[in-house]
Coordinates of C-alpha atoms in Angstrom, one line a residue:
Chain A
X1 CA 81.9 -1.8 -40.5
X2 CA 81.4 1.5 -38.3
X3 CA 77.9 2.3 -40.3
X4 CA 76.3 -0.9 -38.5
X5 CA 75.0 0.7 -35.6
X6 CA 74.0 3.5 -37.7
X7 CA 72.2 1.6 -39.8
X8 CA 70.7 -0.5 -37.0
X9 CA 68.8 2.5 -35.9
X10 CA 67.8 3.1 -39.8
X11 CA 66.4 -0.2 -39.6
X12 CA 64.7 0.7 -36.2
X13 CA 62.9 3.1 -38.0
X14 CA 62.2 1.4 -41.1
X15 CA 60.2 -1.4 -39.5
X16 CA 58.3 0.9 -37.7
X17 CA 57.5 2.4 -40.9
X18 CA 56.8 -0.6 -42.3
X19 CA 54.9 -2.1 -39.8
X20 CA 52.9 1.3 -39.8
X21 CA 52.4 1.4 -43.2
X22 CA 51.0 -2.2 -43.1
X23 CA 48.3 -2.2 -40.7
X24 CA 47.1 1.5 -42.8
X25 CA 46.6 -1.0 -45.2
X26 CA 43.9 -2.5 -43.7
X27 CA 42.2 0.7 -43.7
X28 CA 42.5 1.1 -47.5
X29 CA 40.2 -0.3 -50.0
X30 CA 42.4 -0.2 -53.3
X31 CA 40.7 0.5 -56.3
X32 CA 41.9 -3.3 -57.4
X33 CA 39.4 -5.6 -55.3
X34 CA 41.1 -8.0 -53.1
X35 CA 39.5 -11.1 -54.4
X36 CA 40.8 -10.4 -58.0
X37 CA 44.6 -10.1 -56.4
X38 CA 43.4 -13.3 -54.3
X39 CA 42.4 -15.6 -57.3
X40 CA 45.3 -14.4 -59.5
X41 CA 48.0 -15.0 -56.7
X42 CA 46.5 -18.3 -55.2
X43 CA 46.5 -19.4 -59.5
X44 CA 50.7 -18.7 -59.3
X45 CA 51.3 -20.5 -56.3
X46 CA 51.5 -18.0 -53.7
X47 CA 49.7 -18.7 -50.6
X48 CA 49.8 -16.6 -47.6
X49 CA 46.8 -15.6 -44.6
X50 CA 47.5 -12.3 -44.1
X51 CA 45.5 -10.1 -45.4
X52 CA 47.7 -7.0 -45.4
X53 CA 49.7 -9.0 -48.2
X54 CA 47.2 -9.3 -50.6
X55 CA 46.1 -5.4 -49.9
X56 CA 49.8 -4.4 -50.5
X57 CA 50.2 -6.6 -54.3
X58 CA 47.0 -4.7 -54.8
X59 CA 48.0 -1.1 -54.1
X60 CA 51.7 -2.6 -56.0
X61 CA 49.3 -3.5 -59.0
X62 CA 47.2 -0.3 -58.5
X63 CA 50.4 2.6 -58.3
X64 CA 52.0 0.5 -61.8
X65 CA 49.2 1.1 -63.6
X66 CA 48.5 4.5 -62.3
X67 CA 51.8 5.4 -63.4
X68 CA 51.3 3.8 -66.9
X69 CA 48.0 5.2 -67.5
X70 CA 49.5 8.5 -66.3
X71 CA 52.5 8.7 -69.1
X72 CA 49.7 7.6 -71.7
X73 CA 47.8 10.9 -70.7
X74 CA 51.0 12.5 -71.1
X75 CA 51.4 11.3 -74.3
X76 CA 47.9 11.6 -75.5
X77 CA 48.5 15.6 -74.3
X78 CA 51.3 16.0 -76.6
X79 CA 50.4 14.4 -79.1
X80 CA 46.9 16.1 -79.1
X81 CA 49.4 19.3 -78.6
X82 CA 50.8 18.7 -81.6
X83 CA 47.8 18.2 -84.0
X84 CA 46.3 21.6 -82.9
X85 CA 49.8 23.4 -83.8
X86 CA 48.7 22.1 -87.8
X87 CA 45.1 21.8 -87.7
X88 CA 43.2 24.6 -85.7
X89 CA 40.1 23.8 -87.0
X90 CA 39.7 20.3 -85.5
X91 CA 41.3 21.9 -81.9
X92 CA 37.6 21.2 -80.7
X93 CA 37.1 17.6 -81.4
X94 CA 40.3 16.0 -80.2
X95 CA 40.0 17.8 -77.1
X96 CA 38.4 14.6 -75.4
X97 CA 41.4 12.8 -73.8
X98 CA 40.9 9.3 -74.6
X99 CA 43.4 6.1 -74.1
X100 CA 44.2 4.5 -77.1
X101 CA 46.6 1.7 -78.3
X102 CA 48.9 4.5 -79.2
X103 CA 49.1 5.8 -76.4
X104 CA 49.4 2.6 -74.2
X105 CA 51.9 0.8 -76.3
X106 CA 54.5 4.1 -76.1
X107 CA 53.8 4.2 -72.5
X108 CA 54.1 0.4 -71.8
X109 CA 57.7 0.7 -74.0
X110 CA 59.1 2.7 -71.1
X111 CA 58.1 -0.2 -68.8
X112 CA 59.6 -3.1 -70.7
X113 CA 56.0 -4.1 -72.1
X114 CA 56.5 -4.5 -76.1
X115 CA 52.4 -3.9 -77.1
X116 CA 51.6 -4.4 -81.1
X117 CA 49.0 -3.2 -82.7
X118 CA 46.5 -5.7 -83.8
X119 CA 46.6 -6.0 -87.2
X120 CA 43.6 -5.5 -89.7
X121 CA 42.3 -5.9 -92.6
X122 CA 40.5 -3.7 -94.0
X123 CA 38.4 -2.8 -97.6
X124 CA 39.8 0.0 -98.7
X125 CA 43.2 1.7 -97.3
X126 CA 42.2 4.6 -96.1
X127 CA 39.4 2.6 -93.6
X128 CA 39.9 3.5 -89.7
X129 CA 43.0 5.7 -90.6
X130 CA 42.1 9.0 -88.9
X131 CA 44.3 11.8 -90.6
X132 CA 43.5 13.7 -87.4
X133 CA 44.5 11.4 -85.0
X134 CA 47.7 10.0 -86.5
X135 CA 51.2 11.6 -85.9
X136 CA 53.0 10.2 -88.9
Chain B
X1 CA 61.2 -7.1 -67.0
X2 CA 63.2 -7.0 -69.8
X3 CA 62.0 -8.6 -73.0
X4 CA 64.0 -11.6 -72.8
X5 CA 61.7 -11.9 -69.6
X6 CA 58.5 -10.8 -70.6
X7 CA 59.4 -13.6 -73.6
X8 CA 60.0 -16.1 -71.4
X9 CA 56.8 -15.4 -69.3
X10 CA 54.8 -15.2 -71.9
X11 CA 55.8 -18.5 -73.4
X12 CA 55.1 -20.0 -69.6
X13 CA 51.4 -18.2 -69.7
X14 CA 51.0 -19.4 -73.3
X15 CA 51.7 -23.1 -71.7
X16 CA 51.0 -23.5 -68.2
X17 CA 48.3 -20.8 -67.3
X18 CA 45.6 -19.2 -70.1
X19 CA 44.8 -15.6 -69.5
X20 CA 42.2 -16.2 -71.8
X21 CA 40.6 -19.1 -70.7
X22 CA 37.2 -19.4 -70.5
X23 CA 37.6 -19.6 -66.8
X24 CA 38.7 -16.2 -66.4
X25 CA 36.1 -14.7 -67.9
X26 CA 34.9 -13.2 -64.5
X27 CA 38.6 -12.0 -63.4
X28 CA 39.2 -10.0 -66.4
X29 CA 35.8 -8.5 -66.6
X30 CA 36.9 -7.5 -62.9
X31 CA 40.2 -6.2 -64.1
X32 CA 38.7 -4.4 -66.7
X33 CA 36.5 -2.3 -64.3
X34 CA 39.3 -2.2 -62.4
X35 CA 41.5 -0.5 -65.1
X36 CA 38.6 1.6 -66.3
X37 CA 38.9 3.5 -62.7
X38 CA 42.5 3.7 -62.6
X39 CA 42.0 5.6 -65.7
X40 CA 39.5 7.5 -64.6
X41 CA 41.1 8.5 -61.3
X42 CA 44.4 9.7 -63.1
X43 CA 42.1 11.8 -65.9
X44 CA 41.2 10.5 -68.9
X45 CA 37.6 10.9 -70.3
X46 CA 37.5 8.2 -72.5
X47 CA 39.1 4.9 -73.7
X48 CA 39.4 2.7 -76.4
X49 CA 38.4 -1.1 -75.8
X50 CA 41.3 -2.8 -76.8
X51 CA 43.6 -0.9 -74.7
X52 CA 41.5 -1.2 -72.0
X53 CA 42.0 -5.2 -72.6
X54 CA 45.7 -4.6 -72.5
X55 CA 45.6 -2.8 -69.6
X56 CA 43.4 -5.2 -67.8
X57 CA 45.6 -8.0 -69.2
X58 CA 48.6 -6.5 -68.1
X59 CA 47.1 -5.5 -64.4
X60 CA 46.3 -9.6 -63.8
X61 CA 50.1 -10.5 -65.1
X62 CA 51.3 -8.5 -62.9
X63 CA 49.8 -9.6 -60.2
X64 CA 50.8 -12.9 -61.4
X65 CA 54.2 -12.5 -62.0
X66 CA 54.5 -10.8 -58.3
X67 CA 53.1 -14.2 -56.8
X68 CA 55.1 -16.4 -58.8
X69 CA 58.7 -14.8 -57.8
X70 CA 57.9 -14.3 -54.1
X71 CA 56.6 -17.9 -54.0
X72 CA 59.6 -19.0 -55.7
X73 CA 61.9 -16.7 -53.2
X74 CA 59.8 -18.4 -50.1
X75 CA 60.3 -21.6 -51.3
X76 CA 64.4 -21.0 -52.1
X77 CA 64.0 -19.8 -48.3
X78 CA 62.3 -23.4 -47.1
X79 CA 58.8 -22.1 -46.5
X80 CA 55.7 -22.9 -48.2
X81 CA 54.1 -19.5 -47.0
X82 CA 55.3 -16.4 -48.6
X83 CA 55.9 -13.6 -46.1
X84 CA 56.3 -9.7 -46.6
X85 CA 60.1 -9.7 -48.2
X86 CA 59.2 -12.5 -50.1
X87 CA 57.0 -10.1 -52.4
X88 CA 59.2 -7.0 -51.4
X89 CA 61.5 -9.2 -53.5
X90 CA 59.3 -9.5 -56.1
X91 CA 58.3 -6.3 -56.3
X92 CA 62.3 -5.7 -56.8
X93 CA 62.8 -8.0 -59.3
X94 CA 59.9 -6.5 -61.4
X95 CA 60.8 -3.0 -60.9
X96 CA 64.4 -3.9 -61.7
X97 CA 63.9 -3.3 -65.7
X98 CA 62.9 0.7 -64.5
X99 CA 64.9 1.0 -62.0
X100 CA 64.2 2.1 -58.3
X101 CA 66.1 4.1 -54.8
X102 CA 68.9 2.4 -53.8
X103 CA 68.8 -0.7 -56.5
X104 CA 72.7 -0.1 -57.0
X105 CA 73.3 -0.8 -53.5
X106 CA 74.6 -4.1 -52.9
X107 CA 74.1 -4.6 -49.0
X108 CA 70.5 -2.9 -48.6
X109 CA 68.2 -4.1 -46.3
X110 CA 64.7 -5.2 -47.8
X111 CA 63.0 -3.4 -45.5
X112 CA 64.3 0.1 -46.5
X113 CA 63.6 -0.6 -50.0
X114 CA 63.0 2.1 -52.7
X115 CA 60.2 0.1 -54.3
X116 CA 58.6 0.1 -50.9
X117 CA 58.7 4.2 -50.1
X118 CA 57.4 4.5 -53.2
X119 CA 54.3 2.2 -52.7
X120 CA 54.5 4.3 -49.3
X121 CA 54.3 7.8 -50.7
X122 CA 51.6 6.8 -53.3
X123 CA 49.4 5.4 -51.0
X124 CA 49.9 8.7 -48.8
X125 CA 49.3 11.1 -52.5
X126 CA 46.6 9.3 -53.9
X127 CA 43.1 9.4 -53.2
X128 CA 41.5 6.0 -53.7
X129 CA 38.8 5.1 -55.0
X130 CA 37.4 1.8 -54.1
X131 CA 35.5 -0.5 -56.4
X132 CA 32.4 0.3 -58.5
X133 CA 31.1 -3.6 -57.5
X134 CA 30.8 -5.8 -54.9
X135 CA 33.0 -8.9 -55.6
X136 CA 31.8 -11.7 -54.0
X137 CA 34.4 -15.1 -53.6
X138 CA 35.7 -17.1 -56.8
X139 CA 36.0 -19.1 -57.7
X140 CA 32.7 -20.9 -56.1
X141 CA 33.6 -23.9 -55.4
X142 CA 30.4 -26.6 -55.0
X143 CA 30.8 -28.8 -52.0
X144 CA 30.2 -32.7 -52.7
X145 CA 27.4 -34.1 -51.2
X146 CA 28.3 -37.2 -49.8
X147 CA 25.6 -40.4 -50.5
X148 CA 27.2 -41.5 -46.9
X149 CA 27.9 -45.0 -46.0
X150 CA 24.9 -48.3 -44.8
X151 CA 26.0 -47.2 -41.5
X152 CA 25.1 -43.9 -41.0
X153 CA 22.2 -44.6 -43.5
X154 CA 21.1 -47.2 -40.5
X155 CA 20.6 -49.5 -43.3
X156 CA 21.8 -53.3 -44.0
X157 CA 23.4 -54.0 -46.8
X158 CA 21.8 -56.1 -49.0
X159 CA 24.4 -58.5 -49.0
X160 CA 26.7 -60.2 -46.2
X161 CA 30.1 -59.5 -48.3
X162 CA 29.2 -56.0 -48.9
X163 CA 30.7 -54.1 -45.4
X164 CA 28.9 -51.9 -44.0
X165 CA 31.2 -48.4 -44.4
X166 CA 30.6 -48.8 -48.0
X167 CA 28.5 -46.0 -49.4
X168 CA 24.9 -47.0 -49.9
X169 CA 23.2 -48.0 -52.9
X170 CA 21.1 -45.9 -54.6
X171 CA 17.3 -46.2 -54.7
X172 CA 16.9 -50.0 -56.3
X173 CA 14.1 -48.5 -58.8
X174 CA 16.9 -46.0 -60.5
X175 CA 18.8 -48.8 -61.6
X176 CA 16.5 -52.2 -61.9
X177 CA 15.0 -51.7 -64.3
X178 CA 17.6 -50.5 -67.0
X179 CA 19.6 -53.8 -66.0
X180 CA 16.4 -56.2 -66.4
X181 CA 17.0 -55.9 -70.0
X182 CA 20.2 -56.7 -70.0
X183 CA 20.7 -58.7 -66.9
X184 CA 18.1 -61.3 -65.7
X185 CA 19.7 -62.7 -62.9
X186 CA 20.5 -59.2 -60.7
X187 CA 17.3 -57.8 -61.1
X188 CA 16.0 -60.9 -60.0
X189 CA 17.8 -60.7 -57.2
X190 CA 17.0 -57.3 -56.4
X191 CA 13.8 -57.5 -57.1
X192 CA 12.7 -59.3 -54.1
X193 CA 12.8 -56.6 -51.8
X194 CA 9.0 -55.2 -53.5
X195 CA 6.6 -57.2 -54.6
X196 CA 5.1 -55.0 -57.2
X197 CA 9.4 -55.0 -58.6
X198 CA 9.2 -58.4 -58.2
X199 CA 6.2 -58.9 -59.9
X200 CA 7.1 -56.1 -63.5
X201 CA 10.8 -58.0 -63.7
X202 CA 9.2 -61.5 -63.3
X203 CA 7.2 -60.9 -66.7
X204 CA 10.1 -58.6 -68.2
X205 CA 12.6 -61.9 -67.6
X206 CA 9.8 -64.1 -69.0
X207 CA 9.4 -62.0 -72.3
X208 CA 13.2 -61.8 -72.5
X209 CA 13.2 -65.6 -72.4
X210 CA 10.7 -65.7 -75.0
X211 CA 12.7 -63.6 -77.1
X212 CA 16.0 -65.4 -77.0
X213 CA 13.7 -68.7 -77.8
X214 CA 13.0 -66.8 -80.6
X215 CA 16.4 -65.3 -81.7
X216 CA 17.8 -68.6 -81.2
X217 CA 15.0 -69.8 -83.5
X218 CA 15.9 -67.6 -85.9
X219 CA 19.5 -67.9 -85.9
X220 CA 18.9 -71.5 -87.0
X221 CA 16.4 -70.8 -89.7
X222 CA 18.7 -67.7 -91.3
X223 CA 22.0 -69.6 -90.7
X224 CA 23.0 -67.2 -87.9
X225 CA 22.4 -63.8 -89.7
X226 CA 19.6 -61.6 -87.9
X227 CA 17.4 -60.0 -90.5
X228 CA 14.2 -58.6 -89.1
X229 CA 12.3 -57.6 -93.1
X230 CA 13.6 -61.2 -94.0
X231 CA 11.9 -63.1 -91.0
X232 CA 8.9 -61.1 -91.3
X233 CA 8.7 -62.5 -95.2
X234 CA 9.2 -66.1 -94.4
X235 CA 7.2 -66.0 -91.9
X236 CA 4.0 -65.3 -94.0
X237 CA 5.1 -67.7 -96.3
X238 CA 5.2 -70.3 -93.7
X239 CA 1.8 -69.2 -92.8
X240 CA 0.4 -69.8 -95.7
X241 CA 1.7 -73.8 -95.4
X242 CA 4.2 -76.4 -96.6
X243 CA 6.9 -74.9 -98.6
X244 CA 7.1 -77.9 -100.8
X245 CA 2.7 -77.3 -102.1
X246 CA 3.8 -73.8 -102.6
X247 CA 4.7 -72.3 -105.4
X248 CA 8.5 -72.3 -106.8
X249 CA 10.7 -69.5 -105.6
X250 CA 11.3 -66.9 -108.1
X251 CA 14.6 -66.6 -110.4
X252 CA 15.9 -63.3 -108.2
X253 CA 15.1 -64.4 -105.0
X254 CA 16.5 -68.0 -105.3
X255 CA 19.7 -65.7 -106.7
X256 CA 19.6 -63.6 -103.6
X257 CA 19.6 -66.8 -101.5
X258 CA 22.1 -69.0 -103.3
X259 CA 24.5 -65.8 -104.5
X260 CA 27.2 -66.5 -101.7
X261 CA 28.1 -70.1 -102.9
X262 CA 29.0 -68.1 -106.7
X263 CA 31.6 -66.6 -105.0
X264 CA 35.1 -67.4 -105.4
X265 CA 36.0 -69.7 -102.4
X266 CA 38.2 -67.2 -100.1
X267 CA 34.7 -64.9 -100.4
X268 CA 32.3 -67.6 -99.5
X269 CA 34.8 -68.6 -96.5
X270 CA 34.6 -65.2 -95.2
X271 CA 31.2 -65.4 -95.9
X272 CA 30.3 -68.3 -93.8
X273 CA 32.9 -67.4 -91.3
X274 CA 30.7 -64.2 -90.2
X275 CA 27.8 -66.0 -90.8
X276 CA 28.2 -68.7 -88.5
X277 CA 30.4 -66.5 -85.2
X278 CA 26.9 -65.4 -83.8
X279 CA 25.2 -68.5 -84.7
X280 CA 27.5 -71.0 -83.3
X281 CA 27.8 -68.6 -79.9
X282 CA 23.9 -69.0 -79.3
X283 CA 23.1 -72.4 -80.9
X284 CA 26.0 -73.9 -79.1
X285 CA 23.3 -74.1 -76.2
X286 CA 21.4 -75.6 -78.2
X287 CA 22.8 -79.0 -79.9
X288 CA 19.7 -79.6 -81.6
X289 CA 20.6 -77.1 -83.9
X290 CA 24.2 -77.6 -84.8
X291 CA 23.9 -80.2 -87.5
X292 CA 22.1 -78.3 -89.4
X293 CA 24.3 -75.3 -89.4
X294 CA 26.9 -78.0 -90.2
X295 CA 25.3 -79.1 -92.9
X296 CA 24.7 -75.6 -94.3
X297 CA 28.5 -74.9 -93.9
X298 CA 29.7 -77.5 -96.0
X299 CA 26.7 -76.9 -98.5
X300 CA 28.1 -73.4 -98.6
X301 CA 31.8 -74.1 -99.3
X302 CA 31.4 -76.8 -101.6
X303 CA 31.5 -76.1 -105.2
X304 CA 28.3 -75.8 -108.1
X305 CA 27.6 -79.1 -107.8
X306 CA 26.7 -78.5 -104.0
X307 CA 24.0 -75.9 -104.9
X308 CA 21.2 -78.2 -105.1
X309 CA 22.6 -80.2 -102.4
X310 CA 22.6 -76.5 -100.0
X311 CA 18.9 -76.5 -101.2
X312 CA 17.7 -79.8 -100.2
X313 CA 19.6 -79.8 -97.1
X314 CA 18.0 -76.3 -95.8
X315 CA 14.2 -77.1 -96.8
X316 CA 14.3 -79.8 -94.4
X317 CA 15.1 -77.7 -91.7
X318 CA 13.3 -75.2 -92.4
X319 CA 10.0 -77.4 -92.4
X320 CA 11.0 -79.3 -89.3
X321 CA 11.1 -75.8 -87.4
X322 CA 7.8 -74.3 -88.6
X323 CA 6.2 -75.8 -85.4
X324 CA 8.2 -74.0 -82.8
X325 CA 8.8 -70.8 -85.0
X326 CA 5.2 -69.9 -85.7
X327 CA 4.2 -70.1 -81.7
X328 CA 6.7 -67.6 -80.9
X329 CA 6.7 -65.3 -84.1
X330 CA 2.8 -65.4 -83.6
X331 CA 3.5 -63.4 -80.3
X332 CA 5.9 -61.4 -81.6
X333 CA 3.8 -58.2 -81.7
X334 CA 2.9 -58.3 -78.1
X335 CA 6.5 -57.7 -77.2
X336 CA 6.8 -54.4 -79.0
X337 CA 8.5 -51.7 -76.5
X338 CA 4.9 -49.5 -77.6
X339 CA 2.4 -52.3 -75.7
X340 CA 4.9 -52.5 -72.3
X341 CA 3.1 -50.0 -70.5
X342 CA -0.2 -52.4 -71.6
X343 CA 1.0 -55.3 -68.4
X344 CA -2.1 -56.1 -67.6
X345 CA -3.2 -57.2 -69.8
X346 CA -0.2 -59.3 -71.5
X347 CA -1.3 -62.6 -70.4
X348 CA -4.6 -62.2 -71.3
X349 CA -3.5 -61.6 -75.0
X350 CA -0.7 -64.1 -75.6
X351 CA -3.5 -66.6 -74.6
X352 CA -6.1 -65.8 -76.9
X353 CA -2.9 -65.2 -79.4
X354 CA -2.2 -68.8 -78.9
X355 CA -4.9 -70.2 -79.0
X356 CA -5.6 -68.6 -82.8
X357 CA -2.4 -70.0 -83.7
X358 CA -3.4 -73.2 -82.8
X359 CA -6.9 -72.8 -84.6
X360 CA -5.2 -71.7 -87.2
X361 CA -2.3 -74.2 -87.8
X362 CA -4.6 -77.1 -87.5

């Protein structure tokens, strides 16, 4: 192949970004603690010493659910977007952005998560159904 | 992470691993703070509990999932310890069902993988924000403390086929006196390393003895049933002197006596079957009993005509017995568990105890 030596010296590179990027991970504290990541991958089987491993599942763990919670603000904006285009009047009290099922389960969707709503029961039908808060 | 996948894991958490376990009661809460930053960080004000739990949930099988498929590549690869492409794979393989850089291409190297510049270009764009708490290790795991063997006690072992690298016994008061009770001889044995031990289970073995004099007494008179209100009853009567000066039984209690030999005959054999298991096992020591039991046996399976026979045949023994069964129901009440603590003066009682007896009979 005539890209091998080409990509020999893409490799060259790579593990020095690699290797970089590894020991700034030992700078990092991720926002998920490393004994959580530790339990939970020691429970599946997984054993390793290094450290840098653990600290790199966590920021893994950390950026998916950054980027789920992330599309669920987007979604809560839109949606919130679209209640103040019909009701004006209630443009101030939805204007909290708050994570809901809703919002979660449409965002997990586009990750290949399938989230149901609990169901309920409930007295009469109209209990916990927000007119406000509901698209349909 | 397609859903036949996320099925499939789900069925294998459901089975092999419990998310919900009491156990992980700790982790989640952990996750749950966890989550509740993450959101915070990318700008939400508020959220709702349960999809905090999802969130939370989904953050720990994540993690989980990640460890199992790099252990499983490391162990495809030989190794027991997963290295860095081990969860570079894994990382692929859960980011497959989105998509990533460079998935299409078939001879990539791991290094240079899309998954990882990503990871690589977040960590470089966000601003993180460590944890609200200070997690300290878990699970805690308690360390056994070892009793440690005679030897490194310094001790001998009470016995010579007991080696030395044996653990230790415990402290001989923990357990001797539990098995006095039930077992004379060991405490015995044991108790000779005290003399105060040796002393309590000398009198605890004696008033055992006493009392199987007694139950074996018993047995004989009741025909090998143990009923304590019943004994109690006769034993006034016999107080009070020879059955045959006394007066005749009453109509209800002679029925009460004699109403197993009514019975058809398969009944009365079952009868005198359960009857006589315990009282053959402890009046076989005792041969001086057995005839009469023998006697009572065929009294009881015989037919109507073999009711006044049963009669005859059991008054005699009972009389004959009176002797020996009022000495040691006389002491019964010293041997109530509420006077044990009352040692000292035991002796002292069951003398003067006696000695009314014997006033008393004569």
């Amino acid at each position: 192949m005539n890209h091998n030596p080409q990509s020999s010296d893409g490799k060259h590179d790579d593990d020095s970004a690699l290797s970089d990027f590894l020991a700034s991970l030992m700078d990092y504290t991720p926002t998920i603690p490393d004994e959580l990541v530790e339990h939970y991958l020691s429970k599946s089987g997984f054993q390793s010493p290094d450290v840098r491993l653990i600290r790199l599942v966590a920021v893994a763990t950390q950026k998916f659910v950054a980027e789920v919670a992330s599309d669920a603000l987007m979604h809560c904006k839109a949606r919130q977007a679209a209640v103040v285009k019909d009701k004006r009047d209630k443009q101030q009290k939805d204007k909290r952005l708050i994570l809901t099922m809703d919002d979660l389960s449409k965002s997990l969707r586009e990750y290949g998560v399938n989230v149901k709503h609990q169901e309920y029961f409930a007295d009469s039908p109209s209990t916990g159904i927000d007119p406000a808060s509901r698209e349909e | 992470m397609n859903n036949g996948c996320l099925e499939q894991r789900k069925k294998e958490g459901s089975k092999s691993f419990k998310f919900g376990s009491k156990s992980d009661d700790f982790a989640l809460a952990i996750a749950k703070v966890a989550a509740a930053q993450v959101c915070d960080s990318v700008g939400f004000q508020g959220f709702h509990l349960s999809a905090l739990e999802t969130l939370s949930d989904i953050i720990v099988r994540y993690i989980f999932s990640i460890g199992k498929s790099a252990n499983l590549s490391a162990n495809l690869g030989g190794r027991v310890e997963a290295n860095l492409f081990d969860i570079i794979h894994g990382l692929e393989e859960l980011g497959s069902g989105l998509g990533f850089a460079g998935a299409s291409d078939v001879d990539r190297c791991v290094v240079n993988s899309g998954i990882v510049r990503d990871i690589i270009h977040f960590v470089g764009d966000a601003d993180f924000v460590p944890f609200a708490y200070d997690v300290p290790r878990f699970p805690v795991v308690k360390e056994l403390k070892e009793i440690g063997s005679f030897r490194e006690k310094g001790e001998d072992p009470p016995g010579e086929h007991i080696p030395s690298w044996l653990p230790a016994f415990p402290v001989p008061e923990t357990y001797a006196t539990r098995s006095s009770v039930e077992n004379e001889p060991m405490s015995v044995s044991i108790g000779k390393e005290t003399e105060s031990v040796l002393a309590s289970v000398e009198r605890k073995t004696k008033r055992s003895l006493l009392n199987l004099q007694l139950r074996i007494a018993n047995n004989e008179y009741e025909g090998g049933s143990l009923h304590g209100v019943e004994n109690a009853s006769r034993a006034r009567e016999d107080f009070e002197g020879n059955p045959y000066l006394a007066a005749p039984l009453h109509s209800g209690e002679k029925d009460v006596e004699v109403s197993p030999v009514v019975l058809p005959a398969k009944l009365s054999n079952e009868v005198t079957l359960r009857n006589s298991v315990p009282g053959n096992a402890i009046v076989g020591n005792n041969e001086t009993f057995a005839s009469a039991i023998d006697a009572m046996k065929s009294g009881l399976c015989d037919s109507n005509n073999g009711k006044k026979k049963l009669l005859s045949t059991q008054r005699p023994t009972l009389r004959f017995k009176i002797g020996i069964r009022k000495k040691s129901l006389g002491t019964v009440p010293d041997f109530n568990p509420r006077n044990e603590d009352l040692e000292k003066d035991d002796k002292k009682r069951r003398v003067e105890t006696i000695l009314k007896e014997s006033i008393q009979s004569s």
